[in-house]
Short mmCIF file of C-alpha atoms (C1' of nucleotides) in Angstrom, two decimals:
data_model
loop_
_atom_site.label_atom_id
_atom_site.label_comp_id
_atom_site.label_asym_id
_atom_site.label_seq_id
_atom_site.Cartn_x
_atom_site.Cartn_y
_atom_site.Cartn_z
CA UNK A 142 33.88 29.80 7.57
CA UNK A 143 34.23 28.48 11.12
CA UNK A 144 31.27 27.40 13.21
CA UNK A 145 31.65 30.52 15.30
CA UNK A 146 30.38 32.63 12.44
CA UNK A 147 27.03 32.08 14.10
CA UNK A 148 26.88 34.49 16.99
CA UNK A 149 25.26 33.59 20.26
CA UNK A 150 22.85 36.45 19.72
CA UNK A 151 21.80 34.91 16.44
CA UNK A 152 21.07 31.62 18.10
CA UNK A 153 19.20 33.17 20.99
CA UNK A 154 17.10 35.20 18.63
CA UNK A 155 16.29 32.10 16.61
CA UNK A 156 15.43 30.22 19.78
CA UNK A 157 13.34 33.09 21.01
CA UNK A 158 10.93 33.13 18.13
CA UNK A 159 8.87 29.95 18.07
CA UNK A 160 9.55 27.42 15.31
CA UNK A 161 7.22 27.68 12.36
CA UNK A 162 6.54 23.95 12.32
CA UNK A 163 7.08 20.83 14.38
CA UNK A 164 6.65 17.09 13.99
CA UNK A 165 3.04 17.17 15.08
CA UNK A 166 2.06 19.90 12.63
CA UNK A 167 3.77 17.99 9.84
CA UNK A 168 1.92 14.78 10.63
CA UNK A 169 -1.41 16.55 10.85
CA UNK A 170 -0.85 18.29 7.54
CA UNK A 171 0.11 14.95 5.98
CA UNK A 172 -2.98 13.25 7.35
CA UNK A 173 -5.22 16.04 6.11
CA UNK A 174 -3.77 15.75 2.61
CA UNK A 175 -4.13 11.96 2.67
CA UNK A 176 -7.76 12.25 3.77
CA UNK A 177 -8.60 14.85 1.16
CA UNK A 178 -6.60 13.72 -1.86
CA UNK A 179 -5.23 10.25 -1.22
CA UNK A 180 -1.93 8.80 -0.15
CA UNK A 181 -0.03 9.55 -3.33
CA UNK A 182 -0.73 13.23 -2.89
CA UNK A 183 1.23 13.17 0.35
CA UNK A 184 4.52 14.52 -0.97
CA UNK A 185 7.11 16.46 0.94
CA UNK A 186 6.31 19.45 -1.23
CA UNK A 187 2.55 19.25 -0.64
CA UNK A 188 2.99 18.91 3.12
CA UNK A 189 5.43 21.82 3.17
CA UNK A 190 3.17 24.01 1.08
CA UNK A 191 0.22 23.39 3.41
CA UNK A 192 2.42 24.59 6.27
CA UNK A 193 3.72 27.62 4.36
CA UNK A 194 7.28 26.38 4.39
CA UNK A 195 9.79 24.89 1.93
CA UNK A 196 10.11 21.10 1.58
CA UNK A 197 13.63 21.20 3.00
CA UNK A 198 12.34 22.57 6.28
CA UNK A 199 10.59 19.29 7.01
CA UNK A 200 13.84 17.36 7.31
CA UNK A 201 14.73 18.93 10.63
CA UNK A 202 11.58 17.40 12.15
CA UNK A 203 11.12 14.08 10.34
CA UNK A 204 13.92 11.82 9.14
CA UNK A 205 12.42 11.15 5.71
CA UNK A 206 9.17 10.45 3.94
CA UNK A 207 8.95 6.85 5.09
CA UNK A 208 9.00 7.81 8.76
CA UNK A 209 6.49 10.54 7.99
CA UNK A 210 4.13 7.81 6.77
CA UNK A 211 4.86 5.80 9.91
CA UNK A 212 3.78 8.88 11.83
CA UNK A 213 0.46 8.99 10.00
CA UNK A 214 -0.21 5.41 11.06
CA UNK A 215 0.58 6.41 14.64
CA UNK A 216 -1.98 9.19 14.40
CA UNK A 217 -4.67 6.68 13.45
CA UNK A 218 -3.71 4.32 16.25
CA UNK A 219 -3.99 7.16 18.71
CA UNK A 220 -7.65 7.49 17.74
CA UNK A 221 -8.43 3.94 18.87
CA UNK A 222 -9.35 5.09 22.34
CA UNK A 223 -9.75 2.28 24.84
CA UNK A 224 -13.46 1.83 25.58
CA UNK A 225 -14.91 2.76 28.99
CA UNK A 226 -13.70 0.18 31.50
CA UNK A 227 -17.01 -0.14 33.31
CA UNK A 228 -18.83 -1.96 30.51
CA UNK A 229 -19.04 -5.75 30.27
CA UNK A 230 -16.49 -7.28 27.90
CA UNK A 231 -18.73 -7.98 24.90
CA UNK A 232 -19.68 -4.33 24.71
CA UNK A 233 -16.10 -3.22 25.19
CA UNK A 234 -14.99 -5.44 22.35
CA UNK A 235 -17.79 -4.16 20.13
CA UNK A 236 -16.68 -0.66 21.05
CA UNK A 237 -13.12 -1.30 19.98
CA UNK A 238 -14.24 -2.89 16.73
CA UNK A 239 -16.56 0.01 15.99
CA UNK A 240 -13.88 2.59 16.75
CA UNK A 241 -11.47 0.86 14.39
CA UNK A 242 -14.02 0.78 11.63
CA UNK A 243 -14.88 4.44 12.11
CA UNK A 244 -11.22 5.36 11.91
CA UNK A 245 -11.02 3.49 8.62
CA UNK A 246 -13.90 5.53 7.25
CA UNK A 247 -12.32 8.78 8.39
CA UNK A 248 -8.92 7.92 6.94
CA UNK A 249 -9.43 5.53 4.02
CA UNK A 250 -6.08 6.32 2.41
CA UNK A 251 -3.87 5.75 5.44
CA UNK A 252 -5.81 2.94 7.10
CA UNK A 253 -4.53 0.11 4.86
CA UNK A 254 -1.00 0.82 6.09
CA UNK A 255 -2.02 -0.45 9.53
CA UNK A 256 -1.93 -3.99 8.19
CA UNK A 257 1.61 -3.50 6.97
CA UNK A 258 3.50 -2.24 10.02
CA UNK A 259 4.57 -4.11 13.11
CA UNK A 260 2.18 -3.19 15.89
CA UNK A 261 4.84 -2.10 18.33
CA UNK A 262 3.99 1.54 18.94
CA UNK A 263 2.54 2.63 22.25
CA UNK A 264 -0.95 3.17 20.88
CA UNK A 265 -0.86 -0.23 19.18
CA UNK A 266 0.12 -1.90 22.43
CA UNK A 267 -2.70 -0.13 24.23
CA UNK A 268 -5.30 -1.32 21.80
CA UNK A 269 -3.93 -4.84 22.09
CA UNK A 270 -4.00 -4.59 25.85
CA UNK A 271 -7.65 -3.53 25.85
CA UNK A 272 -8.56 -6.55 23.71
CA UNK A 273 -6.48 -8.71 26.05
CA UNK A 274 -8.38 -7.51 29.08
CA UNK A 275 -11.69 -8.25 27.40
CA UNK A 276 -10.53 -11.77 26.51
CA UNK A 277 -9.30 -12.37 30.01
CA UNK A 278 -12.63 -11.29 31.41
CA UNK A 279 -14.38 -13.54 28.92
CA UNK A 280 -12.41 -16.45 30.34
CA UNK A 281 -9.82 -17.07 27.62
CA UNK A 282 -6.70 -18.57 29.16
CA UNK A 283 -3.54 -16.43 29.05
CA UNK A 284 -1.79 -19.01 26.84
CA UNK A 285 -4.51 -18.65 24.24
CA UNK A 286 -5.01 -14.92 24.55
CA UNK A 287 -2.18 -13.74 22.31
CA UNK A 288 -3.19 -15.91 19.39
CA UNK A 289 -6.85 -15.10 19.86
CA UNK A 290 -6.09 -11.40 19.90
CA UNK A 291 -4.05 -11.62 16.69
CA UNK A 292 -6.86 -13.35 14.85
CA UNK A 293 -9.50 -10.95 16.11
CA UNK A 294 -7.63 -7.79 15.25
CA UNK A 295 -6.54 -9.19 11.89
CA UNK A 296 -10.13 -9.96 10.96
CA UNK A 297 -11.30 -6.49 11.95
CA UNK A 298 -8.43 -4.70 10.21
CA UNK A 299 -8.81 -6.88 7.12
CA UNK A 300 -12.49 -6.15 6.87
CA UNK A 301 -12.15 -2.42 7.43
CA UNK A 302 -9.30 -2.23 4.93
CA UNK A 303 -11.25 -4.11 2.27
CA UNK A 304 -14.20 -1.86 2.85
CA UNK A 305 -12.44 1.47 2.52
CA UNK A 306 -9.78 0.45 0.00
CA UNK A 307 -12.38 -0.55 -2.56
CA UNK A 308 -12.42 -4.35 -2.60
CA UNK A 309 -16.13 -4.27 -1.75
CA UNK A 310 -16.87 -1.36 -4.03
CA UNK A 311 -19.88 -3.20 -5.48
CA UNK A 312 -21.55 -3.61 -2.07
CA UNK A 313 -23.88 -1.01 -0.60
CA UNK A 314 -23.16 0.53 2.76
CA UNK A 315 -26.12 -1.35 4.18
CA UNK A 316 -24.71 -4.68 3.02
CA UNK A 317 -21.38 -3.85 4.59
CA UNK A 318 -23.00 -2.91 7.88
CA UNK A 319 -24.60 -6.35 7.93
CA UNK A 320 -21.26 -7.93 7.02
CA UNK A 321 -19.68 -6.18 9.95
CA UNK A 322 -22.40 -7.35 12.33
CA UNK A 323 -21.89 -10.90 11.13
CA UNK A 324 -18.14 -10.56 11.57
CA UNK A 325 -18.68 -9.59 15.17
CA UNK A 326 -20.97 -12.59 15.70
CA UNK A 327 -18.25 -14.76 14.22
CA UNK A 328 -15.63 -13.37 16.57
CA UNK A 329 -17.97 -13.71 19.50
CA UNK A 330 -18.52 -17.38 18.68
CA UNK A 331 -14.78 -17.84 18.31
CA UNK A 332 -14.12 -16.42 21.75
CA UNK A 333 -16.78 -18.65 23.29
CA UNK A 334 -15.04 -21.57 21.62
CA UNK A 335 -11.66 -20.60 23.02
CA UNK A 336 -13.15 -20.41 26.50
CA UNK A 337 -14.67 -23.85 26.35
CA UNK A 338 -11.37 -25.68 25.86
CA UNK B 501 6.02 15.39 -42.68
CA UNK B 502 2.81 13.59 -43.73
CA UNK B 503 1.82 10.22 -42.38
CA UNK B 504 2.77 8.64 -45.71
CA UNK B 505 6.43 9.23 -44.93
CA UNK B 506 6.25 5.77 -43.48
CA UNK B 507 6.50 3.40 -46.40
CA UNK B 508 4.53 0.20 -46.52
CA UNK B 509 7.83 -1.66 -46.71
CA UNK B 510 8.90 -0.06 -43.46
CA UNK B 511 5.74 -1.20 -41.76
CA UNK B 512 5.91 -4.69 -43.15
CA UNK B 513 9.51 -5.02 -42.05
CA UNK B 514 8.59 -3.82 -38.58
CA UNK B 515 5.70 -6.25 -38.46
CA UNK B 516 7.91 -9.02 -39.73
CA UNK B 517 10.37 -8.88 -36.89
CA UNK B 518 8.75 -9.87 -33.63
CA UNK B 519 8.19 -7.19 -31.01
CA UNK B 520 10.89 -7.00 -28.36
CA UNK B 521 8.38 -6.90 -25.52
CA UNK B 522 4.69 -7.41 -24.81
CA UNK B 523 2.30 -6.90 -21.93
CA UNK B 524 3.01 -10.30 -20.45
CA UNK B 525 6.78 -9.82 -20.46
CA UNK B 526 6.34 -6.43 -18.80
CA UNK B 527 4.17 -7.84 -16.05
CA UNK B 528 6.53 -10.70 -15.41
CA UNK B 529 9.51 -8.39 -15.23
CA UNK B 530 7.59 -6.14 -12.84
CA UNK B 531 6.63 -9.07 -10.62
CA UNK B 532 10.20 -10.33 -10.54
CA UNK B 533 11.47 -6.93 -9.46
CA UNK B 534 8.76 -6.66 -6.81
CA UNK B 535 9.62 -10.11 -5.45
CA UNK B 536 13.34 -9.41 -5.39
CA UNK B 537 13.52 -5.78 -4.32
CA UNK B 538 10.10 -4.66 -3.15
CA UNK B 539 7.25 -2.68 -4.63
CA UNK B 540 8.95 0.69 -4.62
CA UNK B 541 11.69 -0.69 -6.86
CA UNK B 542 9.10 -1.35 -9.53
CA UNK B 543 9.67 1.75 -11.65
CA UNK B 544 9.12 2.10 -15.35
CA UNK B 545 12.87 2.49 -15.76
CA UNK B 546 13.70 -0.65 -13.78
CA UNK B 547 11.15 -2.74 -15.67
CA UNK B 548 12.42 -1.41 -18.98
CA UNK B 549 16.03 -2.05 -18.08
CA UNK B 550 15.28 -5.65 -17.15
CA UNK B 551 13.76 -6.08 -20.60
CA UNK B 552 16.61 -4.34 -22.39
CA UNK B 553 14.44 -1.52 -23.63
CA UNK B 554 13.84 2.18 -22.87
CA UNK B 555 11.12 3.22 -20.41
CA UNK B 556 9.12 4.86 -23.17
CA UNK B 557 8.74 1.55 -24.95
CA UNK B 558 6.50 0.27 -22.16
CA UNK B 559 3.76 2.76 -22.92
CA UNK B 560 2.71 0.99 -26.09
CA UNK B 561 1.83 -2.10 -24.01
CA UNK B 562 0.55 -0.73 -20.71
CA UNK B 563 -1.42 2.47 -20.25
CA UNK B 564 0.58 3.70 -17.27
CA UNK B 565 2.20 2.57 -14.07
CA UNK B 566 -1.03 2.20 -12.16
CA UNK B 567 -2.44 -0.32 -14.63
CA UNK B 568 0.91 -2.09 -14.59
CA UNK B 569 0.42 -2.61 -10.86
CA UNK B 570 -3.12 -3.83 -11.51
CA UNK B 571 -1.55 -6.34 -13.85
CA UNK B 572 0.73 -7.62 -11.12
CA UNK B 573 -2.28 -8.26 -8.91
CA UNK B 574 -3.87 -10.18 -11.77
CA UNK B 575 -0.78 -12.34 -12.00
CA UNK B 576 -1.14 -13.32 -8.35
CA UNK B 577 -4.83 -14.08 -8.72
CA UNK B 578 -4.05 -16.34 -11.65
CA UNK B 579 -1.97 -18.47 -9.28
CA UNK B 580 -4.96 -19.23 -7.06
CA UNK B 581 -5.80 -22.37 -8.98
CA UNK B 582 -9.16 -23.87 -8.10
CA UNK B 583 -8.60 -27.04 -6.04
CA UNK B 584 -9.37 -30.50 -7.49
CA UNK B 585 -13.13 -30.87 -7.72
CA UNK B 586 -13.23 -34.44 -6.46
CA UNK B 587 -12.33 -33.65 -2.87
CA UNK B 588 -14.91 -33.05 -0.13
CA UNK B 589 -15.58 -29.39 0.57
CA UNK B 590 -13.57 -28.95 3.79
CA UNK B 591 -10.43 -30.10 2.02
CA UNK B 592 -11.17 -27.96 -1.01
CA UNK B 593 -11.57 -24.92 1.21
CA UNK B 594 -8.36 -25.70 3.04
CA UNK B 595 -6.70 -26.05 -0.35
CA UNK B 596 -7.82 -22.61 -1.45
CA UNK B 597 -6.72 -21.06 1.83
CA UNK B 598 -3.33 -22.73 1.61
CA UNK B 599 -2.83 -21.67 -2.00
CA UNK B 600 -3.60 -18.07 -1.10
CA UNK B 601 -1.17 -18.12 1.78
CA UNK B 602 1.57 -19.64 -0.38
CA UNK B 603 1.07 -16.95 -2.98
CA UNK B 604 1.50 -14.35 -0.25
CA UNK B 605 4.82 -15.89 0.73
CA UNK B 606 6.01 -15.98 -2.87
CA UNK B 607 4.99 -12.38 -3.53
CA UNK B 608 5.09 -10.46 -0.25
CA UNK B 609 5.40 -7.05 -1.89
CA UNK B 610 2.46 -7.32 -4.27
CA UNK B 611 0.11 -9.41 -2.13
CA UNK B 612 -1.15 -6.57 0.08
CA UNK B 613 -2.58 -4.88 -3.00
CA UNK B 614 -5.12 -7.70 -3.28
CA UNK B 615 -7.02 -6.21 -0.36
CA UNK B 616 -7.20 -2.87 -2.12
CA UNK B 617 -8.69 -3.67 -5.50
CA UNK B 618 -12.24 -4.63 -6.40
CA UNK B 619 -12.30 -8.37 -7.00
CA UNK B 620 -13.82 -8.18 -10.44
CA UNK B 621 -11.19 -9.78 -12.64
CA UNK B 622 -11.80 -13.21 -14.12
CA UNK B 623 -9.37 -14.95 -11.80
CA UNK B 624 -10.93 -13.23 -8.78
CA UNK B 625 -14.38 -14.39 -9.85
CA UNK B 626 -13.12 -17.93 -10.27
CA UNK B 627 -11.68 -18.05 -6.80
CA UNK B 628 -14.92 -16.68 -5.41
CA UNK B 629 -16.87 -19.26 -7.36
CA UNK B 630 -14.80 -22.10 -5.96
CA UNK B 631 -15.48 -20.92 -2.41
CA UNK B 632 -19.15 -20.57 -3.31
CA UNK B 633 -19.33 -24.15 -4.50
CA UNK B 634 -17.72 -25.38 -1.30
CA UNK B 635 -20.21 -23.38 0.79
CA UNK B 636 -23.12 -24.69 -1.23
CA UNK B 637 -21.93 -28.23 -0.71
CA UNK B 638 -21.54 -27.52 3.01
CA UNK B 639 -25.19 -26.55 3.09
CA UNK B 640 -25.02 -22.77 3.33
CA UNK B 641 -28.12 -21.25 1.78
CA UNK B 642 -27.63 -19.18 -1.38
CA UNK B 643 -28.87 -16.04 0.39
CA UNK B 644 -26.13 -16.39 2.98
CA UNK B 645 -23.39 -17.56 0.64
CA UNK B 646 -22.23 -14.17 -0.66
CA UNK B 647 -21.80 -12.65 2.76
CA UNK B 648 -20.16 -15.78 4.11
CA UNK B 649 -17.73 -15.83 1.21
CA UNK B 650 -16.78 -12.18 1.74
CA UNK B 651 -16.00 -12.76 5.38
CA UNK B 652 -14.00 -15.91 4.72
CA UNK B 653 -11.84 -14.47 1.98
CA UNK B 654 -11.34 -11.24 3.91
CA UNK B 655 -10.08 -13.14 6.93
CA UNK B 656 -7.68 -15.20 4.84
CA UNK B 657 -6.39 -12.22 2.86
CA UNK B 658 -6.09 -10.13 6.01
CA UNK B 659 -4.09 -12.79 7.78
CA UNK B 660 -1.78 -13.48 4.86
CA UNK B 661 -1.22 -9.77 4.31
CA UNK B 662 -0.38 -9.18 7.97
CA UNK B 663 2.00 -12.08 7.90
CA UNK B 664 4.02 -11.07 4.85
CA UNK B 665 3.76 -7.30 5.23
CA UNK B 666 5.42 -7.37 8.62
CA UNK B 667 2.67 -6.79 11.16
CA UNK B 668 3.55 -10.09 12.81
CA UNK B 669 7.27 -9.59 12.45
CA UNK B 670 7.84 -10.55 16.09
CA UNK B 671 6.18 -13.96 15.67
CA UNK B 672 8.06 -17.07 14.57
CA UNK B 673 7.01 -18.98 11.51
CA UNK B 674 5.86 -21.81 13.74
CA UNK B 675 3.58 -19.48 15.69
CA UNK B 676 2.10 -18.19 12.48
CA UNK B 677 1.47 -21.70 11.19
CA UNK B 678 -0.52 -22.36 14.34
CA UNK B 679 -2.35 -19.05 13.91
CA UNK B 680 -3.30 -20.09 10.42
CA UNK B 681 -4.55 -23.48 11.60
CA UNK B 682 -6.67 -21.76 14.21
CA UNK B 683 -8.01 -19.33 11.63
CA UNK B 684 -9.18 -22.26 9.54
CA UNK B 685 -10.87 -23.82 12.58
CA UNK B 686 -12.58 -20.50 13.16
CA UNK B 687 -13.84 -20.34 9.61
CA UNK B 688 -14.96 -23.94 9.75
CA UNK B 689 -16.97 -23.24 12.88
CA UNK B 690 -18.43 -20.17 11.22
CA UNK B 691 -19.62 -22.17 8.24
CA UNK B 692 -21.20 -24.79 10.48
CA UNK B 693 -23.01 -21.96 12.22
CA UNK B 694 -24.32 -20.55 8.97
CA UNK B 695 -25.65 -23.96 8.02
CA UNK B 696 -27.56 -24.45 11.25
CA UNK B 697 -29.79 -21.41 10.80
"C1'" DA C 970 4.05 -1.33 -35.68
"C1'" DC C 971 7.31 -0.73 -32.43
"C1'" DC C 972 10.98 1.62 -30.31
"C1'" DT C 973 13.99 5.79 -29.15
"C1'" DG C 974 15.58 10.83 -28.09
"C1'" DA C 975 14.52 14.84 -26.29
"C1'" DA C 976 11.90 17.19 -23.13
"C1'" DC C 977 8.79 18.37 -19.11
"C1'" DA C 978 6.96 18.60 -14.56
"C1'" DC C 979 7.58 16.62 -10.43
"C1'" DC C 980 9.76 13.78 -6.83
"C1'" DG C 981 13.01 12.91 -2.34
"C1'" DT C 982 17.09 14.38 -0.36
"C1'" DT C 983 21.70 16.77 0.79
"C1'" DC C 984 24.44 20.54 1.97
"C1'" DA C 985 26.09 24.97 2.43
"C1'" DA C 986 24.36 29.33 3.58
"C1'" DG C 987 21.48 32.78 5.84
"C1'" DT C 988 19.14 34.78 10.24
"C1'" DA D 763 18.08 26.51 16.14
"C1'" DC D 764 15.47 26.75 12.30
"C1'" DC D 765 14.68 27.73 7.62
"C1'" DT D 766 16.03 28.56 2.57
"C1'" DG D 767 18.56 28.32 -2.19
"C1'" DA D 768 20.83 25.73 -5.11
"C1'" DA D 769 21.69 21.36 -6.74
"C1'" DC D 770 21.40 16.23 -7.72
"C1'" DA D 771 19.61 11.87 -9.04
"C1'" DC D 772 15.56 9.91 -10.11
"C1'" DC D 773 10.62 9.57 -11.24
"C1'" DG D 774 6.27 9.15 -14.76
"C1'" DT D 775 4.75 10.65 -19.04
"C1'" DT D 776 4.23 12.92 -23.81
"C1'" DC D 777 5.35 13.59 -28.41
"C1'" DA D 778 7.78 13.85 -32.49
"C1'" DA D 779 11.00 11.19 -34.93
"C1'" DG D 780 13.31 7.08 -36.62
"C1'" DT D 781 13.16 2.15 -38.78
#
DNA sequence: ACCTGAACACCGTTCAAGT
DNA sequence: ACCTGAACACCGTTCAAGT
């Protein structure tokens, strides 16, 4: 009846044995399901089952399904490792673009969500910062850098999303590789333009 | 018991009185709900209720919810009217881009789906054709036109999606207007580049 | 032909209860 | 603290039945 019905021993014993699941395990299970069976297969029940637990157990670790999906997006962002700092900026930028595209191919179901969430998480800021540094090194003025970065990352995300979400389903992989090369030329020309002003 | 339990009179009477709903009414109700309350509020029950009908009645007119959503995308595409043919190509292209962006602002919930469906419907082909004609007039060779068109429309769709789906939620409308202007400059420069080769 | 009632399997989520 | 059982409101969908 009262809250003291739970004995201290009970609590200590519960604390002693490690939790069956945690936030990270939940997100990884969700991402695996999304990769294997698509986003609509990511249900609380499916995630729980993969972890050998009941759906209700998830709610101690994630607020609800919507924040679980936010967490999946975070997981993708965390994969966008900043490229090696030693390289000259064009190669660093190409590295970032390539890493983003590869992530899209690994996670075609979750990737489109990237375009739909404010890029305010730590990993998102880091990716932005790495593009910023490349632009700075290229000679883009700080006043222009933010806008330039937005357009560059939007173009890359838009292309990668179209590619994996099926808008280009009639194009061969080879065609799309060439598209991507051309996109990078386009962005390169754009940056040169921004520098010249 | 047998199928002849339905009398011809019954059928004629049913045929005589006009159907309560049809595919078009369903799609328009779905779009209205999406615009007003977001995509996740578009349920079979909500659409049916708006039409004064039970959810089961919808299934005679649309195969299932997924094709209903496809229909909403179609509705957006139908709004991308081809620009007046008399104008010079740069203005026509700007017209298309502006029309796409306006559609995104009118239908922020449905618009992101455009990036996720193969662009094979009639309206999608028409929009592509109008960009093609502009590129041709600009002097882009036919071999380059398809790839150029893909990159242009991807950039526009990607930007408009980011804008209405919340990725730029920290930017003011004025900032985004300037972003869009710059995007069009970028695309213009890209086309000039394609012509020069 | 077109719509409804009843029914099913499946969702997300809450809350009290167990350990 | 962490998980479960029971329960609720709400989904999408099917099918037989009504008119």
